[in-house]
Coordinates of C-alpha atoms in Angstrom, one line a residue:
M1 CA 105.2 109.2 74.8
K2 CA 102.9 109.0 77.8
Q3 CA 103.6 111.5 80.6
N4 CA 102.5 109.8 83.8
T5 CA 102.4 111.5 87.2
L6 CA 105.9 110.4 88.1
V7 CA 107.3 111.7 84.9
K8 CA 105.5 115.0 85.4
I9 CA 106.9 115.3 89.0
K10 CA 110.5 114.6 87.8
R11 CA 110.0 117.1 84.9
T12 CA 108.8 119.8 87.3
A13 CA 111.7 119.2 89.7
L14 CA 114.2 119.5 86.9
L15 CA 112.7 122.6 85.4
L16 CA 112.6 124.3 88.8
S17 CA 116.3 123.5 89.1
L18 CA 117.0 125.0 85.7
L19 CA 114.9 128.1 86.3
T20 CA 116.6 128.7 89.7
A21 CA 119.8 128.7 87.9
V22 CA 119.0 132.2 86.4
I23 CA 120.3 133.7 89.6
L24 CA 123.8 132.3 88.8
T25 CA 124.2 134.9 86.0
G26 CA 126.6 136.8 88.2
C27 CA 128.6 133.7 89.5
S28 CA 131.9 132.4 88.4
S29 CA 132.3 130.3 85.2
S30 CA 133.0 127.2 87.4
D31 CA 129.6 127.6 89.0
R32 CA 127.9 128.0 85.7
G33 CA 129.6 125.0 84.0
V34 CA 133.0 123.9 82.9
N35 CA 132.5 125.6 79.5
G36 CA 130.2 128.4 80.6
Q37 CA 126.4 128.6 80.1
V38 CA 123.6 129.1 77.6
I39 CA 120.4 130.9 78.4
V40 CA 117.3 129.4 76.6
Y41 CA 113.8 130.9 76.3
N42 CA 111.2 128.4 75.1
W43 CA 107.5 127.6 75.1
G44 CA 106.1 125.8 78.2
E45 CA 106.4 122.0 78.1
Y46 CA 108.2 122.2 74.8
I47 CA 111.3 120.1 75.4
D48 CA 112.3 116.9 77.1
P49 CA 114.1 118.1 80.3
E50 CA 116.3 115.0 80.0
T51 CA 117.8 116.4 76.8
L52 CA 118.9 119.5 78.7
R53 CA 120.6 117.3 81.3
M54 CA 122.2 115.3 78.5
F55 CA 123.5 118.4 76.8
E56 CA 125.0 119.7 80.0
E57 CA 126.8 116.4 80.6
E58 CA 128.1 116.1 77.1
S59 CA 129.2 119.7 76.6
G60 CA 130.0 120.9 80.1
I61 CA 127.8 123.9 79.4
R62 CA 125.2 124.9 82.0
V63 CA 121.7 125.4 80.7
I64 CA 119.6 128.2 82.1
Y65 CA 116.1 127.6 81.0
D66 CA 113.0 129.8 81.0
E67 CA 109.5 129.4 79.6
F68 CA 106.8 131.6 78.0
E69 CA 103.2 130.9 77.1
T70 CA 102.6 133.1 74.0
N71 CA 104.7 134.9 71.4
E72 CA 103.2 138.1 72.7
S73 CA 104.5 137.6 76.2
M74 CA 107.9 136.5 74.9
Y75 CA 108.6 139.4 72.7
P76 CA 108.7 142.3 75.2
K77 CA 110.8 140.4 77.6
V78 CA 113.4 139.7 74.9
E79 CA 113.2 143.2 73.6
S80 CA 113.8 144.8 77.0
G81 CA 116.9 142.8 77.6
A82 CA 115.9 142.2 81.2
V83 CA 117.4 138.7 80.8
A84 CA 120.2 138.3 78.3
Y85 CA 118.8 135.3 76.5
D86 CA 121.0 133.5 74.0
I87 CA 118.3 131.4 72.3
A88 CA 114.5 131.7 71.8
C89 CA 112.0 129.6 70.0
P90 CA 109.3 132.0 68.5
S91 CA 106.7 131.2 65.9
D92 CA 106.8 132.3 62.3
Y93 CA 105.2 135.7 62.3
M94 CA 107.1 136.7 65.5
I95 CA 110.4 135.7 63.9
S96 CA 109.6 138.0 61.0
R97 CA 109.0 140.8 63.4
M98 CA 112.3 140.1 65.3
I99 CA 114.2 140.1 62.0
E100 CA 112.6 143.4 60.9
N101 CA 113.6 144.9 64.2
G102 CA 117.2 143.7 64.1
M103 CA 116.9 141.4 67.1
L104 CA 118.5 138.2 65.6
S105 CA 121.9 137.0 64.6
E106 CA 122.5 135.3 61.3
I107 CA 122.9 131.6 61.5
D108 CA 126.4 130.1 60.7
Y109 CA 125.4 126.7 59.4
D110 CA 129.0 125.6 59.4
K111 CA 128.8 125.7 63.2
I112 CA 125.4 123.9 63.3
P113 CA 126.0 121.0 60.8
N114 CA 123.1 118.9 62.1
A115 CA 120.7 121.6 61.0
K116 CA 122.1 121.5 57.4
K117 CA 121.8 117.7 57.0
N118 CA 118.8 116.7 59.2
I119 CA 116.1 119.3 58.7
G120 CA 114.0 118.6 55.7
A121 CA 114.2 120.9 52.7
Q122 CA 110.5 121.4 52.6
Y123 CA 110.5 122.9 56.1
Y124 CA 113.2 125.4 55.2
E125 CA 111.1 126.2 52.1
Q126 CA 108.1 126.8 54.4
A127 CA 110.2 128.9 56.7
R128 CA 111.0 131.3 53.8
G129 CA 107.5 132.8 54.4
F130 CA 108.9 134.5 57.5
D131 CA 112.7 134.1 57.0
P132 CA 113.1 134.7 53.2
D133 CA 116.7 133.6 52.9
N134 CA 116.8 131.1 55.8
K135 CA 119.4 133.3 57.5
Y136 CA 117.9 133.5 61.0
A137 CA 115.8 130.5 62.0
I138 CA 116.2 126.8 62.3
P139 CA 112.9 124.8 62.3
Y140 CA 112.2 123.0 65.6
C141 CA 108.5 122.0 65.5
W142 CA 105.6 122.5 63.1
G143 CA 101.9 121.6 62.9
T144 CA 98.4 122.8 62.4
V145 CA 95.7 124.4 64.6
G146 CA 92.5 122.5 64.6
I147 CA 89.5 121.3 66.6
L148 CA 89.7 118.5 69.2
Y149 CA 86.3 117.1 70.3
N150 CA 85.1 114.4 72.6
Q151 CA 82.9 112.1 70.4
T152 CA 80.9 111.1 73.5
M153 CA 79.9 114.7 74.3
V154 CA 78.8 115.9 70.9
E155 CA 75.7 115.1 68.8
E156 CA 77.6 114.9 65.5
P157 CA 81.1 114.9 64.1
I158 CA 82.8 118.3 64.4
T159 CA 84.3 119.3 61.1
R160 CA 83.9 123.1 60.8
W161 CA 84.8 126.2 62.8
E162 CA 81.1 127.3 62.7
Q163 CA 80.2 124.5 65.1
L164 CA 82.1 126.4 67.8
W165 CA 79.2 128.9 67.6
D166 CA 76.5 126.2 68.2
E167 CA 74.5 127.1 71.3
K168 CA 74.0 123.5 72.2
Y169 CA 77.7 123.4 73.2
A170 CA 77.5 126.4 75.5
D171 CA 80.0 126.2 78.3
N172 CA 81.7 123.2 76.6
I173 CA 84.0 125.1 74.3
L174 CA 87.6 126.0 74.9
M175 CA 89.2 128.8 72.8
Q176 CA 92.9 129.7 72.6
D177 CA 93.9 132.6 74.8
S178 CA 96.0 134.0 71.9
V179 CA 95.1 137.1 69.8
R180 CA 96.2 135.6 66.5
D181 CA 94.8 132.1 67.0
A182 CA 91.5 133.4 68.3
F183 CA 91.1 135.8 65.4
M184 CA 92.2 133.1 62.9
V185 CA 89.2 131.0 63.9
A186 CA 86.8 133.9 63.4
E187 CA 88.5 135.0 60.2
K188 CA 88.4 131.5 58.6
L189 CA 84.8 131.2 59.8
N190 CA 84.0 134.2 57.6
G191 CA 86.1 133.3 54.7
F192 CA 88.8 135.9 55.4
S193 CA 92.6 135.6 55.4
M194 CA 94.0 135.2 58.8
N195 CA 96.5 137.9 57.9
T196 CA 93.8 140.4 57.0
L197 CA 94.2 144.1 57.9
D198 CA 90.9 145.1 56.3
P199 CA 89.0 147.1 58.9
A200 CA 85.6 145.8 57.8
E201 CA 86.7 142.2 58.0
L202 CA 88.4 142.6 61.3
E203 CA 85.2 144.2 62.7
I204 CA 83.2 141.2 61.5
A205 CA 85.7 138.8 63.1
K206 CA 85.7 140.8 66.4
N207 CA 81.9 140.7 66.6
A208 CA 81.9 137.0 65.8
L209 CA 84.2 136.4 68.8
I210 CA 82.1 138.6 71.0
G211 CA 79.0 136.8 69.9
Q212 CA 80.7 133.5 70.7
K213 CA 81.9 134.5 74.1
P214 CA 78.8 133.5 76.2
L215 CA 79.3 129.9 74.8
V216 CA 83.0 129.7 75.8
Q217 CA 83.9 127.9 79.0
A218 CA 87.4 129.4 79.1
Y219 CA 90.2 131.0 77.0
V220 CA 93.3 128.8 77.7
V221 CA 96.7 127.9 76.4
D222 CA 98.3 124.7 77.7
Q223 CA 95.3 123.9 79.9
V224 CA 93.2 122.8 76.9
R225 CA 95.0 119.5 76.9
D226 CA 94.2 118.5 80.4
K227 CA 90.7 119.8 80.3
M228 CA 89.9 117.8 77.2
I229 CA 91.5 114.7 78.6
G230 CA 89.5 115.0 81.7
G231 CA 86.2 115.5 79.9
E232 CA 85.8 119.0 81.3
A233 CA 84.8 120.3 77.8
A234 CA 83.4 118.9 74.6
I235 CA 85.3 120.9 72.0
G236 CA 88.6 122.8 72.1
V237 CA 90.9 124.7 69.7
I238 CA 94.2 123.0 70.0
Y239 CA 97.6 122.6 68.3
S240 CA 98.1 119.3 66.5
G241 CA 101.0 118.2 68.7
E242 CA 98.8 118.5 71.8
A243 CA 96.1 116.5 70.0
I244 CA 98.4 113.5 69.6
Y245 CA 99.1 113.3 73.3
T246 CA 95.5 113.8 74.3
Q247 CA 94.3 110.9 72.1
Q248 CA 96.8 108.7 73.9
E249 CA 95.3 109.6 77.2
N250 CA 91.6 109.7 76.1
P251 CA 90.7 107.6 73.0
D252 CA 87.3 109.4 72.8
L253 CA 89.1 112.5 71.5
V254 CA 89.2 113.3 67.8
Y255 CA 91.3 115.9 66.0
V256 CA 90.2 117.6 62.7
I257 CA 91.5 120.3 60.4
P258 CA 88.4 122.4 59.8
E259 CA 86.9 122.6 56.4
E260 CA 87.2 126.4 56.3
G261 CA 91.0 126.2 56.6
T262 CA 93.5 126.9 59.3
N263 CA 97.0 127.9 60.2
V264 CA 100.1 125.8 59.4
W265 CA 102.7 127.1 61.9
I266 CA 106.4 126.5 62.4
D267 CA 108.4 127.3 65.5
S268 CA 112.2 127.8 65.1
W269 CA 115.3 128.2 67.1
V270 CA 116.8 131.7 66.8
I271 CA 120.0 133.3 68.3
L272 CA 119.5 136.7 69.7
K273 CA 121.5 139.6 68.3
N274 CA 123.4 140.3 71.5
A275 CA 123.6 136.7 72.8
P276 CA 126.3 136.7 75.4
N277 CA 127.1 133.0 74.8
K278 CA 126.7 132.7 71.0
E279 CA 129.2 129.9 70.6
N280 CA 127.4 127.9 73.2
A281 CA 124.0 128.7 71.6
E282 CA 125.3 127.2 68.3
K283 CA 126.4 124.1 70.2
F284 CA 123.0 123.8 71.9
I285 CA 121.0 124.1 68.6
D286 CA 123.3 121.6 66.9
F287 CA 122.7 119.2 69.7
M288 CA 118.9 119.6 69.4
C289 CA 119.1 118.9 65.7
R290 CA 120.8 115.6 66.2
P291 CA 118.4 112.8 65.1
D292 CA 118.3 110.9 68.4
I293 CA 117.7 114.1 70.4
A294 CA 115.1 115.4 68.0
L295 CA 113.3 112.0 68.2
Q296 CA 113.5 112.1 72.0
N297 CA 111.9 115.5 72.0
F298 CA 109.2 114.4 69.6
D299 CA 108.4 111.4 71.8
Y300 CA 108.1 113.7 74.8
I301 CA 106.2 116.7 73.5
T302 CA 104.5 115.0 70.5
Y303 CA 104.8 118.0 68.2
S304 CA 105.7 117.2 64.7
T305 CA 109.4 117.3 64.0
P306 CA 110.9 118.8 60.8
N307 CA 113.9 116.6 61.4
T308 CA 113.5 114.0 58.7
A309 CA 116.4 111.9 60.0
A310 CA 114.6 111.7 63.3
R311 CA 111.3 110.8 61.7
E312 CA 113.0 107.8 60.0
L313 CA 113.9 106.6 63.5
I314 CA 110.3 106.4 64.7
E315 CA 109.6 102.8 65.4
D316 CA 105.8 103.1 65.8
E317 CA 104.5 103.0 62.2
E318 CA 101.1 104.4 63.3
I319 CA 102.8 107.5 64.7
K320 CA 105.3 107.7 61.8
N321 CA 102.5 107.8 59.3
S322 CA 100.0 109.7 61.5
E323 CA 97.7 112.2 59.7
I324 CA 97.8 114.4 62.8
A325 CA 101.6 114.4 63.2
F326 CA 102.5 114.4 59.5
P327 CA 99.4 115.4 57.5
D328 CA 99.3 115.6 53.7
L329 CA 98.7 119.3 53.5
S330 CA 97.8 119.0 49.8
R331 CA 94.5 117.5 50.8
Y332 CA 93.3 120.7 52.5
D333 CA 92.2 124.1 51.3
N334 CA 92.7 127.6 52.7
L335 CA 95.8 126.8 54.7
E336 CA 98.0 129.8 55.6
T337 CA 101.1 130.7 57.6
Y338 CA 101.0 133.8 59.8
V339 CA 102.9 136.8 58.6
Y340 CA 104.1 139.8 60.6
L341 CA 101.6 142.6 60.2
G342 CA 103.8 145.5 61.4
E343 CA 103.5 147.5 64.6
E344 CA 100.3 149.1 63.5
G345 CA 98.8 145.8 62.5
D346 CA 99.8 144.3 65.8
S347 CA 98.3 147.2 67.8
L348 CA 95.1 146.9 65.8
Y349 CA 94.7 143.2 66.6
N350 CA 95.6 143.8 70.2
E351 CA 93.1 146.5 70.7
L352 CA 90.4 144.4 69.1
W353 CA 91.3 141.5 71.3
K354 CA 91.1 143.7 74.4
E355 CA 87.5 144.6 73.3
V356 CA 86.7 140.9 73.0
K357 CA 88.1 140.0 76.3
S358 CA 86.6 142.9 78.2
Y359 CA 83.1 142.6 76.7

């Protein structure tokens, strides 16, 4: 599960190769692959590149792979059709938005049998919050958003969001550079739903973030992991999967689900409505739902897998029963899943976030 320097170099080289392949869109099928191609849009560092190579070798299908950092940066690129993606891997609320706007194809589970038999029923049930009939999304990874802290750099255990407003940690706090995740922290801090559209509550949350801003070292996404490992900050808002990896690299780091509550999220594979290579997209997703491949991706990215068959293959009992990777959510209060708030709701949040960032 460790990613040493050599592994990172190999990963970077492979991804550069895959990204460069985008220019092959206009080339012959023999250039693309024996059986054509599939164009995938996924989060940064969210798949083992070796599984992409394995899929190409087994299927004869060329993988063209692109990455995004946030749901908000992914959506307009997919919507514009600037690149004709076949597959994307958005989060819950963004999938809801894409369904509402007619951007997704219905899943034919008969063509993706590994999704039917290997993804746990509880994860499909959770996915009904944004995909009511499980027609459009196949769970890929899930987890929580919490606090990672360096126990050698704080004066007491960090257990609450409110401690991210403590002046003694000024310039030692990392916040997520994501409108929904940042506002979630401020909303839970004040006892609000993270899906609130109440103007008064949003104003309070905005002002809380503005008040916190002088204490924040940086608003980051993937960088929170390396900064925390390197001891560059004492406290960071992080996704649970990142926390597993950071603890392996730095045993002084501790992950907690805050007492005020947090987000339980789920990212899923979806096939775009106008996917030019739909059959290959189905083959790709089916391959990724294979237990051995799902386990390989879990080992690489350390984000919790909803693939129950893959979890059974985990040999390390400590990881298999990890409270970070597979927490008992019944032990926590005020857990929520993001829902799509509509265009007006999105615009409202984005405007408030601009005010926070520009203050």
